[in-house]
Coordinates of C-alpha atoms in Angstrom, one line a residue:
M1 CA -41.7 15.0 -4.0
Y2 CA -40.2 13.3 -7.1
V3 CA -36.6 14.2 -6.3
D4 CA -37.0 12.8 -2.7
L5 CA -38.4 9.6 -4.1
L6 CA -35.4 9.2 -6.4
R7 CA -33.0 9.8 -3.5
G8 CA -34.8 7.2 -1.6
I9 CA -34.4 4.7 -4.4
L10 CA -30.6 5.2 -4.2
K11 CA -30.7 3.3 -0.9
C12 CA -32.7 0.4 -2.1
K13 CA -31.0 -3.0 -2.5
E14 CA -31.5 -3.4 -6.3
A15 CA -28.4 -2.2 -8.3
P16 CA -30.3 -1.5 -11.5
M17 CA -32.8 0.7 -9.6
Q18 CA -30.0 2.6 -7.9
I19 CA -28.3 3.3 -11.2
G20 CA -31.5 4.4 -12.8
A21 CA -32.3 6.8 -10.0
L22 CA -28.7 8.2 -10.2
R23 CA -29.0 8.9 -13.9
L24 CA -32.4 10.6 -13.5
L25 CA -31.0 12.8 -10.6
I26 CA -28.0 13.8 -12.7
Q27 CA -30.2 14.7 -15.6
M28 CA -32.4 16.9 -13.4
L29 CA -29.2 18.4 -12.0
E30 CA -28.2 19.4 -15.5
K31 CA -31.6 20.9 -16.3
E32 CA -31.6 22.8 -13.0
G33 CA -28.2 24.4 -13.8
H34 CA -29.4 25.4 -17.3
S35 CA -32.6 26.9 -15.9
A36 CA -30.6 29.0 -13.4
H37 CA -28.5 30.3 -16.3
R38 CA -31.5 31.3 -18.4
L39 CA -33.2 33.1 -15.5
A40 CA -30.3 34.9 -14.0
N41 CA -27.9 35.0 -17.0
V42 CA -25.0 33.9 -14.7
Y43 CA -23.2 30.6 -14.2
S44 CA -24.6 28.8 -11.1
F45 CA -23.9 25.2 -10.4
P46 CA -26.7 23.5 -8.4
N47 CA -24.4 22.2 -5.7
S48 CA -27.1 21.7 -3.1
S49 CA -28.7 19.1 -5.4
L50 CA -25.4 17.4 -6.0
L51 CA -24.7 17.4 -2.3
A52 CA -27.9 15.5 -1.7
I53 CA -26.9 13.0 -4.4
V54 CA -23.4 12.6 -3.0
E55 CA -24.7 12.1 0.5
G56 CA -27.3 9.5 -0.8
V57 CA -24.5 7.5 -2.4
L58 CA -21.7 7.8 0.2
D59 CA -23.8 7.4 3.4
N60 CA -25.6 4.4 2.0
A61 CA -25.1 0.9 3.4
N62 CA -26.8 -0.6 0.4
A63 CA -24.7 1.1 -2.2
S64 CA -23.7 -1.5 -4.8
E65 CA -20.4 -1.7 -6.5
H66 CA -22.2 -0.9 -9.8
L67 CA -23.6 2.3 -8.3
L68 CA -20.2 3.5 -7.1
R69 CA -18.5 2.6 -10.3
T70 CA -21.2 4.3 -12.5
F71 CA -21.0 7.4 -10.4
A72 CA -17.2 7.6 -10.7
E73 CA -16.7 6.6 -14.3
S74 CA -19.8 8.0 -16.0
Y75 CA -20.0 11.3 -14.2
I76 CA -17.0 12.2 -12.0
N77 CA -14.4 11.1 -14.5
S78 CA -16.5 12.6 -17.4
Y79 CA -17.4 16.1 -16.1
D80 CA -14.9 18.5 -14.6
D81 CA -17.6 20.5 -12.7
I82 CA -19.1 17.4 -11.1
R83 CA -15.7 16.2 -10.0
Y84 CA -14.8 19.5 -8.5
Y85 CA -18.0 19.9 -6.5
F86 CA -17.9 16.2 -5.5
Y87 CA -14.6 16.8 -3.8
R88 CA -15.9 19.9 -2.1
N89 CA -19.0 17.9 -0.9
V90 CA -16.8 15.1 0.5
V91 CA -15.1 17.7 2.6
K92 CA -18.4 19.1 3.8
L93 CA -19.9 15.6 4.6
A94 CA -16.8 14.6 6.5
S95 CA -16.9 17.7 8.6
P96 CA -18.0 17.3 12.3
E97 CA -20.2 20.3 11.9
Y98 CA -22.1 19.1 8.9
D99 CA -25.9 19.0 9.5
P100 CA -28.0 17.2 6.9
F101 CA -31.1 19.0 8.1
K102 CA -29.8 22.4 7.0
R103 CA -30.2 21.3 3.4
N104 CA -33.3 22.7 1.8
S105 CA -34.8 23.6 5.1
G106 CA -36.1 27.0 6.1
R107 CA -36.7 26.0 9.7
K108 CA -34.3 26.7 12.5
N109 CA -32.1 23.8 13.4
S110 CA -32.7 24.3 17.1
N111 CA -36.3 23.2 16.5
I112 CA -35.2 19.9 14.9
P113 CA -34.3 17.2 17.4
G114 CA -30.7 16.0 17.1
S115 CA -29.5 18.4 14.3
D116 CA -26.9 20.5 16.0
T117 CA -23.5 18.8 15.7
R118 CA -21.8 15.6 14.9
K119 CA -22.6 14.5 18.4
N120 CA -26.3 14.5 17.6
R121 CA -25.6 12.8 14.3
E122 CA -23.9 10.0 16.3
S123 CA -27.0 9.7 18.4
R124 CA -29.0 9.0 15.2
G125 CA -26.5 6.2 14.3
F126 CA -24.2 8.1 12.0
A127 CA -21.2 6.9 13.9
D128 CA -22.2 3.3 13.2
G129 CA -22.4 4.3 9.5
M130 CA -19.0 6.0 9.4
P131 CA -17.2 2.9 8.1
V132 CA -19.8 2.8 5.3
F133 CA -19.2 6.4 4.4
V134 CA -15.4 6.0 4.5
K135 CA -15.6 2.8 2.4
N136 CA -17.9 4.3 -0.3
A137 CA -16.0 7.6 -0.4
F138 CA -12.7 5.8 -0.9
S139 CA -14.1 3.4 -3.5
I140 CA -15.3 6.4 -5.6
M141 CA -12.2 8.5 -5.1
N142 CA -9.9 5.6 -5.9
L143 CA -11.8 5.2 -9.2
V144 CA -11.2 8.8 -10.3
R145 CA -8.6 8.7 -13.0
V146 CA -9.0 12.2 -14.5
M147 CA -7.1 15.1 -13.0
P148 CA -6.4 18.4 -14.8
K149 CA -2.7 18.8 -15.4
T150 CA -1.2 22.3 -16.0
D151 CA -3.2 23.7 -18.8
I152 CA -6.6 25.4 -18.6
T153 CA -7.6 23.6 -21.8
D154 CA -7.8 20.4 -19.8
L155 CA -11.0 21.8 -18.3
T156 CA -13.5 21.4 -21.2
D157 CA -16.2 19.0 -20.2
F158 CA -18.9 20.4 -18.0
C159 CA -22.3 18.9 -17.1
V160 CA -23.7 22.4 -16.6
K161 CA -22.4 24.4 -19.6
L162 CA -20.6 27.6 -19.1
P163 CA -22.1 30.8 -20.6
D164 CA -20.4 32.4 -23.5
E165 CA -19.8 35.6 -21.5
I166 CA -18.7 34.8 -18.0
G167 CA -17.9 38.3 -16.8
E168 CA -15.1 39.6 -14.6
T169 CA -15.3 36.8 -12.0
E170 CA -14.0 33.4 -13.3
P171 CA -15.9 30.4 -11.9
S172 CA -13.8 28.2 -9.7
V173 CA -14.5 25.2 -11.9
Q174 CA -12.2 26.9 -14.5
S175 CA -9.3 27.2 -12.1
L176 CA -6.7 24.5 -12.1
S177 CA -5.5 25.5 -8.6
A178 CA -9.1 25.3 -7.3
H179 CA -9.4 21.7 -8.7
K180 CA -6.1 20.7 -7.1
R181 CA -7.1 22.3 -3.8
A182 CA -10.4 20.5 -3.8
F183 CA -8.7 17.2 -4.5
S184 CA -6.2 17.8 -1.6
E185 CA -8.8 18.9 0.9
A186 CA -11.1 15.9 0.1
W187 CA -8.3 13.4 0.7
L188 CA -7.1 15.1 3.9
A189 CA -10.7 15.1 5.2
L190 CA -11.1 11.4 4.4
L191 CA -7.8 10.5 6.1
R192 CA -8.9 12.3 9.2
L193 CA -11.8 9.9 9.6
P194 CA -11.4 6.5 11.4
L195 CA -10.4 4.1 8.6
T196 CA -11.1 0.4 8.7
P197 CA -8.0 -1.8 8.5
D198 CA -8.8 -2.8 4.9
T199 CA -9.4 0.8 3.8
Y200 CA -6.3 1.9 5.6
K201 CA -4.1 -0.6 3.7
Q202 CA -5.8 0.3 0.3
V203 CA -5.1 4.0 0.9
L204 CA -1.4 3.3 1.6
L205 CA -1.2 1.1 -1.5
V206 CA -2.3 3.9 -3.8
M207 CA -0.8 6.8 -1.9
H208 CA 2.4 7.3 -3.9
K209 CA 0.8 7.1 -7.3
R210 CA -2.7 8.5 -7.1
I211 CA -2.7 10.9 -4.2
I212 CA 0.7 12.5 -3.6
P213 CA 1.4 13.7 -7.2
H214 CA -1.9 15.7 -7.3
M215 CA -1.7 17.3 -3.8
T216 CA -1.1 21.0 -3.5
D217 CA 1.2 20.4 -0.5
P218 CA 2.2 16.8 -0.3
K219 CA 4.0 17.4 3.0
A220 CA 0.5 17.7 4.6
L221 CA 0.5 13.9 4.4
M222 CA 3.6 13.7 6.5
D223 CA 1.8 13.1 9.8
F224 CA -0.4 10.4 8.4
L225 CA 2.5 8.5 6.8
S226 CA 4.7 8.9 9.8
N227 CA 2.1 7.5 12.1
S228 CA 1.5 4.7 9.6
Y229 CA 5.2 4.0 9.5
D230 CA 5.4 3.9 13.3
A231 CA 2.4 1.5 13.6
G232 CA 4.5 -1.6 12.8
G233 CA 3.6 -4.7 10.9
P234 CA 2.2 -4.7 7.4
T235 CA 1.0 -1.1 7.9
S236 CA 4.6 0.1 8.2
L237 CA 5.6 -1.8 5.1
L238 CA 2.8 -0.2 3.1
A239 CA 3.7 3.3 4.3
L240 CA 7.2 3.0 3.0
N241 CA 6.2 3.8 -0.6
G242 CA 4.5 7.1 0.3
L243 CA 7.2 8.1 2.8
F244 CA 9.9 7.3 0.3
T245 CA 8.2 9.6 -2.3
L246 CA 8.1 12.4 0.2
I247 CA 11.7 11.9 1.2
T248 CA 13.1 11.8 -2.4
D249 CA 10.8 14.1 -4.3
Y250 CA 9.8 16.7 -1.6
N251 CA 12.8 16.7 0.7
L252 CA 11.1 15.4 3.7
N253 CA 13.4 14.9 6.7
Y254 CA 12.4 11.9 8.7
P255 CA 14.6 11.4 11.8
Q256 CA 15.9 7.9 12.5
F257 CA 14.5 6.5 9.3
Y258 CA 17.1 3.7 9.0
E259 CA 16.7 2.8 12.6
K260 CA 13.0 2.3 12.1
L261 CA 13.6 0.5 8.8
Y262 CA 15.9 -1.9 10.6
T263 CA 13.2 -2.8 13.1
L264 CA 10.9 -3.8 10.3
L265 CA 13.2 -6.8 9.6
D266 CA 11.6 -9.4 11.8
R267 CA 10.7 -13.1 11.5
N268 CA 7.3 -12.3 10.0
L269 CA 8.8 -10.3 7.1
F270 CA 9.4 -13.3 4.8
H271 CA 5.8 -14.5 5.3
V272 CA 3.8 -11.3 4.7
K273 CA 1.9 -10.5 1.5
Y274 CA 3.8 -7.3 0.8
R275 CA 7.3 -8.9 1.1
A276 CA 8.3 -8.2 -2.6
R277 CA 7.2 -4.5 -2.3
F278 CA 9.4 -4.1 0.9
F279 CA 12.5 -5.6 -0.6
R280 CA 12.2 -3.5 -3.8
L281 CA 12.2 -0.4 -1.6
L282 CA 14.9 -1.7 0.7
E283 CA 17.3 -2.2 -2.2
I284 CA 16.7 1.5 -3.1
F285 CA 17.2 2.7 0.4
L286 CA 20.5 0.9 0.8
A287 CA 21.9 1.7 -2.6
S288 CA 23.6 4.9 -1.6
S289 CA 27.4 4.6 -1.4
H290 CA 27.4 7.3 1.4
L291 CA 25.8 5.0 4.0
P292 CA 28.2 4.0 6.8
A293 CA 29.6 0.5 6.8
Y294 CA 28.1 -0.4 10.2
L295 CA 24.6 0.3 8.8
I296 CA 25.1 -1.9 5.7
A297 CA 26.6 -4.7 7.8
A298 CA 23.7 -4.5 10.2
F299 CA 21.1 -5.0 7.5
A300 CA 23.2 -7.7 5.8
K301 CA 23.6 -9.6 9.1
R302 CA 20.0 -9.3 10.1
I303 CA 18.7 -10.5 6.7
S304 CA 21.1 -13.4 6.8
R305 CA 20.0 -14.4 10.3
L306 CA 16.3 -14.2 9.3
A307 CA 17.0 -16.4 6.3
L308 CA 17.9 -19.3 8.5
S309 CA 14.2 -19.6 9.5
A310 CA 12.7 -18.3 6.3
P311 CA 10.9 -20.4 3.7
P312 CA 12.7 -21.2 0.5
S313 CA 10.9 -18.4 -1.3
G314 CA 12.3 -15.9 1.2
I315 CA 15.8 -17.3 1.2
V316 CA 16.1 -16.8 -2.6
I317 CA 15.5 -13.1 -1.9
A318 CA 17.9 -12.9 1.1
I319 CA 20.9 -14.4 -0.7
P320 CA 21.0 -12.0 -3.7
M321 CA 20.1 -9.1 -1.4
V322 CA 23.1 -9.7 0.8
Y323 CA 25.4 -10.4 -2.2
N324 CA 24.4 -7.1 -3.8
L325 CA 25.0 -5.2 -0.5
L326 CA 28.5 -6.6 -0.1
K327 CA 29.4 -6.0 -3.7
A328 CA 28.2 -2.3 -3.6
H329 CA 29.9 -1.7 -0.2
P330 CA 33.4 -3.4 -0.3
S331 CA 34.1 -2.2 3.3
C332 CA 31.7 -4.9 4.5
M333 CA 33.7 -7.7 2.8
V334 CA 35.2 -8.5 6.2
L335 CA 31.9 -10.2 7.0
I336 CA 32.7 -13.1 4.8
H337 CA 36.5 -13.2 5.3
R338 CA 36.3 -13.3 9.1
M339 CA 36.2 -16.9 10.4
P340 CA 33.7 -17.2 13.3
G341 CA 35.3 -18.5 16.5
Y342 CA 38.8 -17.1 15.7
D343 CA 40.4 -13.7 16.6
S344 CA 40.9 -11.7 13.4
E345 CA 44.2 -10.3 14.7
T346 CA 45.9 -13.1 16.6
G347 CA 44.3 -16.1 14.9
E348 CA 43.6 -17.7 18.2
Q349 CA 40.4 -19.6 18.8
K350 CA 37.8 -17.8 21.0
I351 CA 35.4 -19.2 23.5
A352 CA 32.3 -20.5 21.7
E353 CA 29.9 -18.1 23.5
E354 CA 31.9 -15.1 22.2
A355 CA 32.3 -16.4 18.6
D356 CA 29.5 -14.2 17.2
M357 CA 29.5 -10.6 18.4
F358 CA 26.2 -9.8 16.7
V359 CA 23.3 -8.8 19.1
P360 CA 20.1 -9.9 17.3
A361 CA 17.8 -8.4 20.0
E362 CA 19.3 -4.9 19.5
N363 CA 17.2 -2.6 17.3
D364 CA 19.8 0.1 16.9
P365 CA 22.1 -0.9 13.9
A366 CA 24.9 1.2 15.5
K367 CA 24.9 -1.0 18.6
C368 CA 24.2 -4.5 17.2
M369 CA 27.9 -5.1 16.5
A370 CA 27.2 -6.6 13.1
L371 CA 30.5 -5.3 11.7
Q372 CA 32.4 -7.3 14.3
S373 CA 30.5 -10.5 13.3
S374 CA 30.5 -12.7 10.2
L375 CA 28.0 -14.1 7.7
W376 CA 28.3 -17.7 8.9
E377 CA 24.6 -18.0 8.1
M378 CA 25.4 -17.9 4.4
E379 CA 27.8 -20.8 4.8
T380 CA 25.0 -22.7 6.7
L381 CA 22.7 -22.1 3.8
Q382 CA 25.2 -23.9 1.5
H383 CA 23.9 -27.1 3.2
H384 CA 20.2 -26.3 2.7
Y385 CA 17.9 -29.3 2.0
Y386 CA 16.8 -27.6 -1.2
A387 CA 19.6 -28.0 -3.8
N388 CA 18.8 -24.8 -5.6
I389 CA 19.3 -22.7 -2.5
A390 CA 22.5 -24.5 -1.6
T391 CA 23.8 -23.8 -5.1
L392 CA 22.8 -20.2 -4.9
A393 CA 24.5 -19.7 -1.5
N394 CA 27.8 -21.1 -2.9
I395 CA 28.2 -17.7 -4.7
F396 CA 29.9 -16.4 -1.5
N397 CA 32.7 -19.0 -2.0
E398 CA 33.6 -17.5 -5.3
P399 CA 35.4 -14.2 -6.1
F400 CA 33.1 -11.3 -6.4
H401 CA 33.6 -10.8 -10.1
K402 CA 30.1 -11.6 -11.2
P403 CA 27.6 -8.7 -11.8
S404 CA 25.1 -7.9 -9.1
F405 CA 21.9 -9.9 -9.1
V406 CA 18.7 -8.4 -10.5
L407 CA 16.6 -8.7 -7.4
E408 CA 13.3 -8.5 -9.3
D409 CA 14.0 -12.0 -10.7
F410 CA 13.8 -13.5 -7.2
L411 CA 10.8 -11.6 -5.6
D412 CA 7.9 -13.6 -6.9
H413 CA 9.0 -17.2 -6.1
T414 CA 6.6 -19.5 -4.2
Y415 CA 6.5 -23.2 -3.4
A416 CA 4.3 -23.5 -6.5
T417 CA 7.0 -22.0 -8.8
F418 CA 9.7 -24.2 -7.2
F419 CA 7.6 -27.3 -7.7
E420 CA 6.8 -26.3 -11.3
S421 CA 10.4 -25.6 -12.2
D422 CA 11.7 -28.9 -10.7
T423 CA 9.0 -31.1 -12.3
A424 CA 9.6 -29.4 -15.7
R425 CA 13.3 -30.0 -15.5
K426 CA 14.3 -33.1 -17.5
P427 CA 17.0 -35.3 -15.8
R428 CA 20.2 -35.7 -17.7
K429 CA 20.3 -39.4 -17.0
A430 CA 18.1 -41.8 -15.1
P431 CA 18.9 -42.0 -11.4
A432 CA 20.8 -45.0 -10.2
L433 CA 18.6 -47.4 -8.1
A434 CA 19.8 -50.4 -6.1
T435 CA 16.6 -52.3 -5.2
Q436 CA 16.2 -55.8 -4.0
P437 CA 12.8 -57.4 -4.6
P438 CA 11.2 -58.7 -1.4
A439 CA 11.0 -62.5 -1.1
S440 CA 8.0 -62.4 1.2
L441 CA 5.5 -60.0 2.7
F442 CA 7.1 -60.1 6.1
R443 CA 10.7 -60.2 7.2
P444 CA 12.1 -63.3 8.8
G445 CA 11.5 -63.4 12.5
D446 CA 8.7 -60.9 12.3
A447 CA 5.9 -61.8 14.8
M448 CA 3.2 -61.2 12.2
G449 CA 5.1 -63.5 9.8
D450 CA 5.3 -66.3 12.4
F451 CA 1.6 -65.9 13.1
M452 CA 0.7 -66.1 9.4
A453 CA 2.8 -69.2 9.0
Y454 CA 0.4 -71.3 11.1

């Protein structure tokens, strides 16, 4: 059959042939819908044909980037009905009960070997292809940029044209709530599937901008984001954006949020790829003036302690961060006025082991005793080998009259930017050099010099 041949070409390895087959299949889909309208005088979208196309694209190990992009930009972004039924088909394909043999088959499924449930699909190798399905589905859904807003007039572009007289029953493709519901169900169905680490991170990266705003019930993502936040490592850092959106915009109550946020401050934080994203959010989370002093002190102390072993690009983030925290929360100023090793009340010198009360291994900010400690780490950084960092750390020796730092100015520094700024800086005067030209190749008394003298 010609249609089956085109579907087979979708899985070939040549991108131009894949795109050509896709365009022909969509053209036939459009003709099929118009024919159904002329014969029955009702609107009928040929979703069974689109389902076969979607399955051929998503469950396709040879799907090229050009094929996925063409399907998303030329058809899903262009036609409201194709986008709506695409989302519905993703839900169907991701369902454990989906049976591809039911499509266009008049035979009973019991007579077809291995066509009962997802278990039988796994025996045919579908489980091995699950990462392929998830990857292709996410790639297309991530490319979808068009979503109806709040007006029915947004729904104007249809591949299968609507009849002039629809009748009493309005097609679901003309319902804004139906479009939003299809979008939500498709994403929830995709997130229930086993995600590869790369896809998992990419989903979290776009969660707060491209997924949550269009969900019918954004709180349905609470379990996914909570589990991601509890996973630790870079996954927790990436989940912060989505979780923050649910907390601030949808009144999500996340117990022990700051305790978990405190545990994310570890030695690896200043070396991960998403360091800048984390500190942007951390500044927002700690901006409230209603937070207790012990909590702010715990974060300031832990950031300062980690700065001792951080690279210069991380230290230039830690110093402004701590300065802004102290300036916004004057009750924590005791951290820089307390002298380590001396009793704050009697002024007597303490035993060295008891000089710093901070417990770095404690993950509960209420028990780490940061408020009884001091920020001696900032004084240590005033002697850093890199002069720019030492100069920046000297800000703690001055009165807190200067405005808060704009943290964004310090988030993107690297060794390359430091080297570029230092080499581009012109010295005010030539450095003083006291050199003595050598009189000989070897120093007097050197064994090699005595040997060469013979």
